[in-house]
Amino acid sequence: MIFKNNLLPKNLQQYEKLYKQSIDNPELFWTDVAESFIWKSKWSKVVDFDFSKPSFKWFTDAKLNITENCLDRHVEAHPDKTAIIFEPNDPNQPAEHISYRELHSRVCKFSNVLKNNNIQKGDRVCIYLPMVPELAIAVLACARVGAIHSVVFAGFSSSALSARINDASCKMVLTSDGSFRGNKTIDLKSIVDEALKDCDCVDSVIVLNRINSGITLNKNEKWWNDELDKVDDYFPAEIMDSEDPLFILYTSGSTGKPKGMVHSSGGYMVYTAYSFKNVFDYDDDDIYWCTADIGWITGHSYIVYGPLLNGATTMMFEGVPSYPDFGRFWEICEKHKVNQFYTAPTAIRALAKHPLDFVNKYDLSSLKVLGTVGEPINEEAWNWYNENIGKNKCPIVDTWWQTETGGIMITSLANVTEGKPTFATKPMMGIQPVLFDENGNEFDDNNKNGILGIKYPWPSIARTIYGDHERYKNVYFSAYPGYYFPGDGAFRDEYGNYRITGRVDDVVIVSGHNLGTAPIEDVINMHDNVVESALVGYPHDIKGNALYAFVILKDDSKKDDIEVEINKLISKTIGPIAKPEKIQLVPGLPKTRSGKIMRRILRKIASGEKDNFGDISTLLNPEIVEQIVEGSQ
Ligand code: PRX
C-alpha cells in the first residue's frame, strides 16, 4: 500500500474530518498525499494557480517519471504480482497474466523501440490500438521516454483520426493490423492508411500483428515484433518536470473541432492514484476490473495509471459484453474472481434487458465494490445492478468526473460514505463543488437545482487545450470567473449530496460518450442534398440519450437513400457512435427572428411531446412547429 493510513478515511466521520483538512489547508493536505510517491526531487511549491489566465501548477519544480511509480517501485516490492490480466475477445483463448516484472521489462523494451525510431521527450505519439496489453505498454513506454501519448479510441473513423494526428502534430502512429470485436474483425490498418494520406507530420508507423490479416506494410512502416527483436529491456526513465505534459486526450466540445485536453505528469499521478485507492477501497490482493476502453479518460486514469500506481491487479478486456452472449461480463467476474467492477450505466441498462439466467449462472460472490461512470444512472438500472450483480451487499460508487478533470471528483467512497441511488453524492477530498443560480450567483441552500462549478484547483485538472489556450479559457473559465465550469447541472440535497442532472450545453451523452451536436450537424450539412440540420438529444432507455436529427433537403425528390447516406457520412467523418437514432426530414426549422434555431422546441418534439411548447408566437415561422410534430417519429 502506497498511502499512509491517515490519508484513507474509514468512515463518514473520518471522511468529513479529512475533507475539511483538505479544504482548509490544501497545500498541507496535498503535500501529505504527494509524499506517498517516488520523486527524483521534491517541489518548491505545492500549488500555484491563477483562474484568470488560467494557469495551474502543482508540485512546482519537482522531478519524476510516472512509470517508476507504476512499475519500478512495485517490481522491487512484489515482482511476481500480476499487474495486468488480459482477457481476450475469444473466450476460448487463454487469459494472459502479466506480472509487474514482466510489464516493466516489456515497457522498457518498447521504450527502446520508441527511442530507436527517433521519439524523444516532448514528441507526440498517436496510439490507435484495440484493448490488448500492447496498448497499455505503449502508453507507459511513451511516459517512460517522456513522449506525450495521444490515444485515439479505435472506433473513430479515418477523418477523426487524421484530425487528431494533425492537431497534435504526432510524429508516430502505433496501431495494429486489425482488432477483434465479438464475432467481427475490424480492419484498423486501412483506417490508418486512409488517415495518413492527410498527415504530413507522421514519420513512422509501428504495426502490431493482432489478427494475422496477412497485410503487407507500406514504406516507413514496421512490424511491432521486428522492432522488439532489436532491443533489450534496459531503459532508465526520462526525468520529467511535474508540469511536463503526460498526455493529450481529445474530447468533443459543443462546437468546433475536438479539444485536445493536456494532462500533467506530477499532479495527474498524485490525484489518479489517490482517488483510485479511496473510491474503490482497493486492497492489496484484489482483482480490479474497469470495462472502459483505454481510448477514453476512464481507461487512462482507472485501467492504467490509477491502478498501476497503487500496485494493483487491473484487468483489460478486449471484447464486448454481448459476445458470445450477454453473460460475458459475469463469466469474466467469476473466472477471475473480480473484486471491484466499474462500468457504464448504458452497459448496465443493455444487460438488464436480457434474462437473469445470464447473470445467475455465474458465481459473483467475489464482488465487493461496484462502480458506474460516464452519465447519470437512473434508479431502475441502479436497483438492477445493486440487486442482481451486487446481491445487495456491494456499495455502488457513482463517480462523476470528466476528461478535463483527469480523475473522479464527486462520488461516494466504498465502505466509507453512503451511496444514494441517482446521486454521485459527495466531493472527493480536495474538491470544492458549488452551485450557481440562473443569474450566475453562487448559492448555499440545499434541495435546489443549479449549475455546477468547482472552486479550487485540484492536482489533475487539465492544464490547457493543446494549441488553443484561449479556447480553454473561454470554455471552462469565462462563464464563472474564479471557478472551473464543467458544463453540467446538479441538484444538492440537505445532506450535501450532489445529483448530476445532465449537460447544460449542446453536448449530448450517448451511451456514455460525449458528443457535441454542432460538429455532427456540420457533417450532415456536408451532404450535397442538405440545406440545414439541427441535432438534439432525447432520453433513450438503453443509451441514456440518443440523437435525433431534423434535416431540410434541397431536393425532396432525392430522399430515398438519404438516411443511409447521412449515416455513412457521419460514420466516415466522426465514427459510428455519432450516428443519430432518428432522422426526420422537415420543411423548415423553428427559428427566432434573429435566425437562431429554437432547440428547446426540437428537444421536446424529439422526446415525444406533441404540444406544450410555450409561447411560440415570437418565432419567425410558428407554423413549422405543427408540421414537424406531425412528421415526428
Ligand atoms: O455530463 C457529465 C457526464 O459525462 C461528462 C464527461 O464526459 P467525458 O469527458 O467523456 O468523461 C466521461 C468519463 C469520466 C460529464 O460532464 N458524466 C460523467 N460521469 C457522470 C456523468 N453524469 C452523471 N453522473 C456521472 N457519474
XYZ file of C-alpha atoms and ligand atoms in Angstrom:
659
model
C 0.000 0.000 0.000
C 1.451 3.342 -1.003
C -0.641 5.661 1.201
C -0.402 6.201 4.940
C -3.478 5.208 6.930
C -4.278 8.770 7.957
C -4.958 9.570 4.284
C -7.510 6.780 3.961
C -10.756 7.542 5.792
C -12.581 4.501 7.156
C -15.969 6.009 7.950
C -18.104 9.088 7.392
C -16.652 10.990 10.372
C -13.096 10.387 9.211
C -14.041 11.406 5.671
C -15.584 14.624 6.951
C -12.525 15.395 9.045
C -10.094 14.690 6.214
C -12.249 16.539 3.707
C -12.231 19.581 5.964
C -8.460 19.426 6.305
C -8.118 19.140 2.526
C -10.197 22.299 2.071
C -8.829 24.311 4.989
C -5.236 23.691 4.097
C -4.925 22.222 0.619
C -1.167 22.676 0.494
C -0.573 20.682 3.640
C -3.060 18.028 2.591
C -1.636 17.522 -0.898
C 1.926 17.563 0.457
C 0.996 14.611 2.611
C -0.559 12.776 -0.334
C 2.345 13.587 -2.656
C 4.857 12.267 -0.100
C 3.486 8.798 -0.906
C 5.249 8.763 -4.284
C 8.787 8.402 -5.545
C 10.157 11.699 -6.799
C 13.593 12.333 -8.251
C 13.456 15.667 -6.485
C 10.748 17.388 -4.489
C 8.711 20.509 -5.197
C 9.475 24.087 -4.261
C 5.768 24.953 -4.101
C 2.707 22.691 -3.819
C 0.270 24.710 -5.878
C 0.449 27.899 -7.839
C -2.663 28.996 -9.693
C -4.461 31.845 -11.355
C -8.009 31.233 -12.605
C -7.940 34.356 -14.746
C -5.090 33.239 -17.019
C -5.920 30.356 -16.384
C -2.768 28.690 -15.051
C -2.429 25.739 -12.704
C 0.865 24.363 -11.462
C 1.191 21.562 -8.980
C 4.397 20.439 -7.286
C 6.441 23.118 -8.996
C 10.000 22.098 -9.911
C 9.507 18.520 -8.734
C 11.035 15.839 -10.958
C 9.708 12.359 -11.538
C 8.809 9.707 -14.025
C 5.330 8.305 -13.535
C 6.384 4.865 -14.778
C 8.839 4.477 -11.903
C 5.804 4.840 -9.671
C 3.696 2.497 -11.807
C 6.373 -0.142 -12.312
C 9.847 0.081 -10.778
C 8.713 0.507 -7.182
C 6.367 -2.469 -7.465
C 8.977 -4.622 -9.180
C 11.070 -4.057 -6.094
C 8.231 -4.725 -3.667
C 6.306 -7.544 -5.397
C 7.788 -8.508 -8.772
C 5.614 -11.568 -9.285
C 2.305 -9.944 -8.517
C 0.031 -9.741 -11.549
C -0.166 -6.207 -12.872
C -2.451 -6.812 -15.862
C -4.859 -9.632 -16.572
C -5.694 -9.669 -20.253
C -8.982 -11.325 -21.157
C -9.167 -11.740 -24.936
C -12.244 -11.290 -27.090
C -12.445 -15.020 -27.764
C -13.464 -16.795 -24.540
C -11.692 -19.941 -25.760
C -8.329 -18.204 -25.853
C -6.407 -18.235 -22.588
C -6.212 -15.105 -20.463
C -2.768 -13.607 -20.041
C -1.351 -12.703 -16.606
C 1.413 -10.126 -16.816
C 3.457 -9.679 -13.657
C 4.956 -6.362 -12.592
C 8.388 -7.709 -13.515
C 7.234 -8.695 -16.991
C 5.309 -5.469 -17.545
C 8.373 -3.459 -16.542
C 10.512 -5.407 -18.971
C 8.021 -5.070 -21.841
C 7.590 -1.333 -21.221
C 11.368 -0.815 -21.164
C 11.750 -2.771 -24.398
C 9.107 -0.731 -26.115
C 10.687 2.456 -24.786
C 13.828 1.373 -26.628
C 11.750 0.802 -29.751
C 10.422 4.359 -29.486
C 13.946 5.731 -28.999
C 15.263 3.706 -31.969
C 12.553 5.292 -34.062
C 13.590 8.820 -33.086
C 10.977 9.510 -30.470
C 12.207 11.924 -27.853
C 10.924 13.736 -24.833
C 8.068 16.062 -25.798
C 7.264 14.319 -29.127
C 3.637 13.368 -29.662
C 2.790 9.739 -30.398
C -0.664 8.738 -31.576
C -1.846 5.357 -30.315
C -4.708 3.740 -32.230
C -4.938 0.212 -30.888
C -7.540 -2.269 -29.667
C -7.736 -3.268 -25.991
C -4.681 -5.517 -25.931
C -1.759 -5.379 -23.460
C 0.387 -3.614 -26.063
C -1.903 -0.601 -25.757
C -1.104 -0.203 -22.048
C 2.551 -0.977 -22.769
C 2.697 1.687 -25.493
C 1.111 4.261 -23.173
C 3.602 3.515 -20.414
C 6.559 3.406 -22.822
C 5.678 6.895 -24.068
C 5.564 8.080 -20.477
C 8.913 6.445 -19.751
C 10.550 8.142 -22.720
C 8.838 11.442 -21.924
C 6.836 11.400 -25.164
C 3.272 12.694 -24.988
C 0.768 9.978 -25.841
C -2.421 10.791 -27.658
C -4.610 7.699 -27.578
C -7.434 7.746 -30.100
C -10.285 5.298 -29.434
C -10.066 2.613 -32.123
C -13.719 3.120 -33.060
C -13.073 6.542 -34.553
C -13.105 6.979 -38.325
C -10.147 7.854 -40.537
C -11.024 11.554 -40.707
C -11.467 11.792 -36.939
C -8.108 10.058 -36.587
C -6.282 12.294 -39.063
C -7.757 15.417 -37.451
C -6.363 14.306 -34.085
C -2.984 13.297 -35.507
C -2.632 16.661 -37.234
C -3.891 18.727 -34.324
C -1.108 17.382 -32.101
C 1.449 17.033 -34.954
C 2.126 13.447 -33.979
C 5.438 12.068 -35.261
C 4.496 8.453 -34.902
C 1.401 6.257 -35.065
C 1.137 2.952 -33.194
C -1.576 0.652 -34.491
C -2.429 -2.946 -35.353
C -3.415 -4.837 -38.466
C -6.897 -5.163 -37.037
C -8.978 -5.888 -33.996
C -11.439 -8.483 -32.766
C -14.839 -7.319 -31.591
C -17.348 -10.025 -30.823
C -17.673 -12.175 -33.926
C -16.292 -9.448 -36.180
C -12.805 -8.395 -37.128
C -12.143 -4.758 -37.843
C -9.576 -3.655 -40.358
C -7.856 -0.930 -38.341
C -4.879 -0.647 -40.628
C -6.856 0.573 -43.643
C -8.450 3.233 -41.454
C -4.935 4.344 -40.508
C -3.799 4.209 -44.167
C -6.682 6.424 -45.164
C -5.997 8.853 -42.295
C -2.310 9.103 -43.076
C -2.999 10.355 -46.606
C -3.686 13.683 -44.876
C -0.940 13.639 -42.239
C 2.443 15.018 -43.238
C 3.688 15.159 -39.665
C 3.956 11.368 -39.251
C 7.453 9.909 -39.801
C 6.868 6.351 -38.713
C 4.170 3.776 -38.090
C 4.608 0.661 -35.988
C 2.066 -2.082 -36.534
C 1.138 -4.854 -34.147
C 0.076 -8.130 -35.688
C -3.128 -8.837 -33.796
C -5.400 -10.609 -36.252
C -2.914 -12.187 -38.664
C -4.540 -10.445 -41.580
C -1.575 -11.062 -43.862
C -1.242 -7.421 -44.943
C 1.998 -6.000 -46.247
C 3.281 -2.776 -44.814
C 3.928 0.486 -46.621
C 7.169 2.423 -46.700
C 8.192 3.801 -43.266
C 6.063 1.189 -41.526
C 7.454 -1.519 -39.293
C 6.144 -4.580 -37.540
C 5.984 -4.261 -33.774
C 7.666 -7.608 -33.108
C 10.504 -6.986 -35.574
C 11.281 -3.796 -33.682
C 11.145 -5.599 -30.331
C 13.657 -8.167 -31.601
C 16.251 -5.415 -31.937
C 16.191 -4.147 -28.351
C 16.865 -5.135 -24.748
C 14.843 -4.350 -21.654
C 17.079 -1.787 -20.005
C 15.669 1.706 -20.197
C 16.292 4.306 -17.494
C 13.243 6.515 -17.175
C 13.488 10.043 -18.551
C 13.402 12.699 -15.859
C 10.240 14.768 -16.218
C 9.191 18.002 -14.639
C 5.977 17.756 -12.635
C 4.296 20.098 -15.133
C 5.595 18.364 -18.281
C 2.624 17.068 -20.270
C 1.979 13.365 -19.846
C -0.708 13.009 -22.476
C -3.255 14.629 -24.724
C -6.746 13.177 -24.897
C -9.440 14.535 -27.179
C -12.968 15.239 -26.049
C -15.826 16.740 -28.052
C -16.922 20.271 -27.473
C -20.361 21.668 -28.144
C -18.885 23.458 -31.159
C -15.776 23.310 -33.274
C -13.102 20.690 -33.506
C -12.374 18.241 -30.674
C -10.423 19.639 -27.766
C -7.046 18.050 -27.003
C -7.003 18.163 -23.231
C -3.442 18.241 -21.919
C -2.672 16.475 -18.643
C 0.387 16.941 -16.491
C 2.823 14.397 -15.049
C 3.020 15.075 -11.314
C -0.448 16.328 -10.431
C -2.166 13.692 -12.563
C -0.141 10.953 -10.888
C -0.972 12.121 -7.385
C -4.685 12.562 -7.993
C -5.460 9.420 -10.012
C -3.610 7.163 -7.587
C -5.185 8.722 -4.517
C -8.729 8.716 -5.886
C -8.427 5.116 -7.131
C -7.449 3.850 -3.713
C -10.151 5.730 -1.842
C -13.068 5.389 -4.225
C -12.757 1.657 -4.833
C -11.381 0.655 -1.417
C -8.768 -1.399 -3.212
C -6.999 -3.986 -1.029
C -3.597 -5.331 -1.977
C -4.790 -8.709 -3.239
C -7.892 -7.522 -5.036
C -8.640 -8.019 -8.716
C -9.996 -4.804 -10.177
C -11.850 -4.522 -13.466
C -12.896 -1.394 -15.293
C -14.708 -2.236 -18.535
C -13.932 1.060 -20.293
C -11.607 1.371 -23.263
C -8.182 2.945 -22.737
C -9.179 5.272 -25.588
C -11.268 7.238 -23.056
C -10.199 9.058 -19.906
C -11.721 6.346 -17.722
C -9.288 3.870 -19.214
C -6.309 6.201 -18.851
C -6.957 7.015 -15.214
C -8.623 3.884 -13.899
C -7.344 0.992 -16.024
C -3.751 2.080 -16.479
C -2.403 4.804 -14.226
C -4.510 4.787 -11.046
C -4.383 1.009 -10.511
C -0.739 0.524 -11.502
C 0.375 3.436 -9.317
C -1.213 1.523 -6.436
C 0.482 -1.741 -7.411
C -2.935 -3.219 -8.163
C -4.028 -6.028 -10.472
C -6.036 -4.429 -13.265
C -7.936 -6.246 -15.965
C -8.089 -5.399 -19.653
C -10.928 -6.888 -21.666
C -10.680 -6.923 -25.438
C -14.254 -7.899 -26.245
C -17.822 -6.745 -25.869
C -20.463 -7.534 -23.209
C -22.684 -9.370 -25.711
C -20.201 -11.917 -27.054
C -20.507 -14.879 -27.086
C -23.630 -13.993 -25.113
C -24.980 -11.450 -22.650
C -23.363 -13.246 -19.733
C -19.789 -12.422 -20.766
C -19.138 -9.767 -18.107
C -20.362 -12.072 -15.358
C -18.491 -15.057 -16.728
C -15.301 -12.967 -16.545
C -16.109 -11.816 -12.999
C -16.454 -15.446 -11.912
C -13.426 -16.660 -13.846
C -11.015 -14.053 -12.464
C -12.736 -13.588 -9.090
C -13.132 -9.891 -9.710
C -13.472 -7.782 -6.558
C -14.125 -4.299 -7.934
C -16.220 -3.879 -11.078
C -16.522 -0.471 -12.742
C -18.729 0.074 -15.799
C -21.100 2.475 -17.565
C -24.848 2.834 -16.904
C -25.530 2.194 -20.593
C -23.940 -1.265 -20.310
C -25.994 -1.995 -17.200
C -29.220 -0.945 -18.934
C -28.414 -3.038 -22.008
C -27.636 -6.134 -19.936
C -30.674 -5.658 -17.697
C -32.889 -6.158 -20.772
C -31.840 -9.799 -21.004
C -32.980 -12.756 -18.881
C -31.422 -13.021 -15.436
C -30.167 -16.510 -16.331
C -27.233 -14.771 -17.981
C -26.282 -13.415 -14.570
C -27.417 -16.148 -12.247
C -25.448 -18.976 -13.741
C -22.245 -17.318 -12.521
C -20.794 -17.056 -9.064
C -20.398 -13.355 -8.349
C -19.523 -13.750 -4.685
C -16.044 -12.280 -5.172
C -17.521 -8.853 -5.944
C -17.041 -6.290 -3.174
C -17.488 -2.899 -4.857
C -19.417 -1.791 -7.935
C -18.949 1.453 -9.791
C -20.547 3.489 -12.562
C -19.241 6.329 -14.692
C -19.980 8.458 -17.694
C -23.602 9.525 -17.302
C -26.337 9.695 -14.715
C -27.603 6.284 -13.655
C -31.379 6.021 -13.416
C -32.945 4.406 -10.387
C -34.155 1.303 -12.210
C -30.692 0.491 -13.539
C -29.148 1.258 -10.130
C -31.546 -1.176 -8.449
C -30.924 -3.890 -11.018
C -27.161 -3.507 -10.572
C -27.463 -3.482 -6.794
C -29.751 -6.494 -6.539
C -28.554 -8.773 -9.297
C -24.863 -8.032 -9.520
C -24.046 -6.695 -6.062
C -26.585 -9.017 -4.354
C -27.442 -6.049 -2.112
C -24.076 -6.281 -0.366
C -21.733 -4.239 -2.575
C -21.516 -0.471 -2.247
C -22.081 1.257 -5.589
C -19.877 4.244 -6.323
C -21.455 6.571 -8.883
C -18.438 8.574 -9.987
C -18.869 11.964 -11.605
C -15.906 13.375 -13.464
C -14.668 14.328 -16.940
C -11.834 14.056 -19.430
C -10.901 17.543 -18.270
C -10.793 16.714 -14.561
C -8.416 13.754 -15.037
C -9.826 11.961 -12.008
C -13.031 11.256 -10.074
C -14.472 14.423 -8.496
C -17.820 13.612 -6.890
C -18.558 10.106 -5.658
C -19.209 8.032 -2.614
C -16.153 6.222 -1.223
C -16.754 2.484 -0.996
C -17.286 1.339 2.608
C -16.693 4.873 3.872
C -19.525 7.140 2.752
C -23.025 6.065 1.739
C -24.176 5.786 -1.855
C -27.591 7.093 -2.800
C -29.355 5.966 -5.985
C -29.036 8.541 -8.797
C -26.679 10.717 -6.715
C -22.936 10.898 -7.263
C -23.055 12.099 -3.623
C -20.040 13.855 -2.092
C -16.859 15.534 -3.290
C -13.537 13.717 -3.145
C -11.020 15.108 -0.713
C -9.716 18.416 -2.048
C -12.678 19.050 -4.381
C -14.928 22.052 -3.721
C -18.153 21.910 -5.760
C -20.506 24.893 -5.736
C -23.872 25.636 -7.354
C -24.828 28.760 -9.282
C -28.311 30.073 -9.915
C -29.510 31.289 -13.322
C -28.047 34.743 -12.604
C -24.613 33.319 -12.032
C -24.698 33.752 -8.249
C -23.300 31.033 -6.043
C -25.884 29.777 -3.541
C -25.657 27.672 -0.393
C -29.234 26.449 0.011
C -29.927 22.791 -0.414
C -32.677 20.873 -2.202
C -32.182 23.058 -5.227
C -31.009 22.680 -8.788
C -28.156 24.773 -10.082
C -25.207 24.882 -12.390
C -22.128 23.134 -11.144
C -18.819 24.901 -10.617
C -15.578 23.941 -8.885
C -13.954 26.460 -6.639
C -10.348 25.493 -6.093
C -7.944 23.643 -8.377
C -7.061 20.001 -7.825
C -3.848 18.306 -8.967
C -5.207 16.546 -12.085
C -7.084 19.442 -13.687
C -6.238 19.620 -17.425
C -3.692 22.375 -17.971
C -4.798 23.583 -21.395
C -6.316 22.612 -24.739
C -3.398 21.629 -26.928
C -2.544 24.577 -29.159
C -5.510 26.688 -28.044
C -5.213 28.148 -24.568
C -7.745 30.852 -25.418
C -10.415 28.242 -26.082
C -9.547 26.529 -22.788
C -10.107 29.831 -21.032
C -13.352 30.569 -22.858
C -14.956 27.171 -22.430
C -14.083 26.475 -18.798
C -13.170 29.691 -17.014
C -15.180 32.534 -18.504
C -18.757 31.709 -17.512
C -17.984 31.998 -13.772
C -14.730 33.880 -13.216
C -12.645 32.293 -10.476
C -14.237 28.872 -10.935
C -13.931 25.869 -13.203
C -17.157 25.373 -15.179
C -17.698 21.722 -16.153
C -20.866 22.238 -18.223
C -23.145 20.128 -16.024
C -26.199 20.934 -13.950
C -26.624 19.487 -10.464
C -29.041 19.203 -7.552
C -27.839 19.264 -3.930
C -29.855 17.580 -1.166
C -29.968 18.546 2.501
C -27.025 16.256 3.328
C -24.768 17.869 0.750
C -25.160 15.024 -1.761
C -24.936 16.014 -5.410
C -27.029 14.542 -8.184
C -25.745 15.384 -11.652
C -28.727 16.394 -13.746
C -27.033 16.495 -17.158
C -25.312 18.836 -19.564
C -26.249 22.482 -19.710
C -24.637 22.982 -23.137
C -25.046 21.347 -26.539
C -23.103 18.257 -25.601
C -25.194 15.063 -25.512
C -24.003 11.994 -23.622
C -24.908 8.974 -25.770
C -24.072 5.581 -24.258
C -21.630 7.367 -22.005
C -19.894 9.078 -24.944
C -19.595 12.788 -25.014
C -20.890 14.099 -28.359
C -21.121 17.726 -29.407
C -24.169 18.320 -31.587
C -22.718 21.145 -33.695
C -19.812 19.146 -35.164
C -22.247 16.373 -36.177
C -24.602 18.916 -37.744
C -21.632 20.216 -39.725
C -21.130 16.725 -41.138
C -24.828 16.305 -42.024
C -24.726 19.692 -43.754
C -21.826 18.473 -45.883
C -24.274 16.219 -47.776
C -24.997 17.706 -51.204
C -28.730 17.489 -50.776
C -28.911 19.035 -47.272
C -29.786 22.683 -46.736
C -29.665 22.741 -42.973
C -29.970 20.431 -39.989
C -30.456 20.508 -36.253
C -29.466 17.735 -33.908
C -30.749 17.291 -30.372
C -30.613 14.651 -27.680
C -33.650 12.856 -26.276
C -33.990 10.267 -23.497
C -33.347 6.687 -24.581
C -33.876 3.726 -22.293
C -30.570 1.981 -23.034
C -28.267 4.685 -24.322
C -29.331 7.267 -21.741
C -29.676 9.767 -24.568
C -29.922 9.280 -28.307
C -29.580 11.755 -31.157
C -32.491 12.993 -33.256
C -31.688 14.853 -36.467
C -34.089 17.267 -38.154
C -32.955 17.753 -41.723
C -34.084 20.103 -44.508
C -33.414 18.806 -48.030
C -32.721 20.829 -51.143
C -34.474 18.380 -53.391
C -37.212 16.248 -51.825
C -37.423 14.015 -54.871
C -33.986 12.622 -53.945
C -34.772 11.459 -50.456
C -34.866 7.681 -50.833
C -31.369 6.860 -49.612
C -30.808 9.994 -47.616
C -30.778 8.340 -44.173
C -28.282 5.718 -45.238
C -26.120 8.358 -46.890
C -26.156 10.678 -43.881
C -25.289 7.813 -41.564
C -22.457 6.751 -43.841
C -21.093 10.261 -43.924
C -21.163 10.523 -40.130
C -19.531 7.104 -39.694
C -16.806 8.053 -42.110
C -16.164 11.517 -40.729
C -16.596 11.006 -36.999
C -17.362 7.355 -36.271
C -20.422 5.114 -35.894
C -21.052 6.301 -32.310
C -22.177 9.677 -33.641
C -24.979 8.295 -35.864
C -28.431 9.653 -34.992
C -31.060 7.204 -33.809
C -33.707 9.047 -35.828
C -33.589 11.297 -38.860
C -36.677 13.332 -39.727
C -36.916 15.257 -42.971
C -38.569 18.589 -42.288
C -39.703 21.517 -44.431
C -38.108 24.034 -42.046
C -36.709 24.539 -38.547
C -38.247 26.697 -35.819
C -36.225 29.889 -35.649
C -36.169 33.072 -33.656
C -36.367 36.357 -35.510
C -32.618 36.630 -35.248
C -32.315 33.294 -37.061
C -31.327 31.118 -34.123
C -32.725 27.577 -34.139
C -35.031 27.012 -31.152
C -33.534 23.751 -29.979
C -35.688 23.758 -26.865
C -38.727 23.029 -29.065
C -36.913 20.394 -31.068
C -35.802 18.652 -27.859
C -39.434 18.450 -26.776
C -40.565 17.080 -30.126
C -37.740 14.527 -30.082
C -38.853 13.444 -26.599
C -42.335 12.723 -27.952
C -44.164 15.842 -26.816
C -46.932 16.966 -29.113
C -47.840 20.286 -27.513
C -46.881 22.499 -24.546
C -44.159 24.287 -26.410
C -44.780 27.536 -24.559
C -45.162 30.790 -26.410
C -44.113 30.189 -29.997
C -45.673 33.318 -31.410
C -42.346 35.121 -31.351
C -40.899 32.590 -33.769
C -40.181 33.629 -37.302
C -42.155 30.628 -38.530
C -44.503 29.351 -35.773
C -46.471 27.196 -38.236
C -43.460 24.951 -38.737
C -43.779 23.503 -35.244
C -47.028 21.715 -36.010
C -45.690 20.404 -39.288
C -42.647 18.958 -37.550
C -44.785 17.391 -34.822
C -46.959 15.713 -37.478
C -43.963 14.090 -39.115
C -42.186 13.174 -35.856
C -41.273 9.553 -35.102
O -22.071 15.157 -18.152
C -21.133 14.505 -17.336
C -21.100 13.037 -17.697
O -20.043 12.876 -18.615
C -19.407 14.128 -18.860
C -17.928 13.927 -19.066
O -17.715 13.118 -20.174
P -16.259 12.591 -20.530
O -15.302 13.720 -20.521
O -16.379 11.786 -21.764
O -15.844 11.652 -19.337
C -16.609 10.529 -19.044
C -15.893 9.654 -18.056
C -15.351 10.325 -16.870
C -19.720 14.938 -17.647
O -19.604 16.313 -17.891
N -20.839 12.193 -16.516
C -19.709 11.552 -16.217
N -19.869 10.816 -15.104
C -21.124 11.019 -14.668
C -21.753 11.904 -15.569
N -23.018 12.328 -15.387
C -23.689 11.868 -14.307
N -23.161 11.009 -13.424
C -21.891 10.548 -13.549
N -21.406 9.686 -12.678
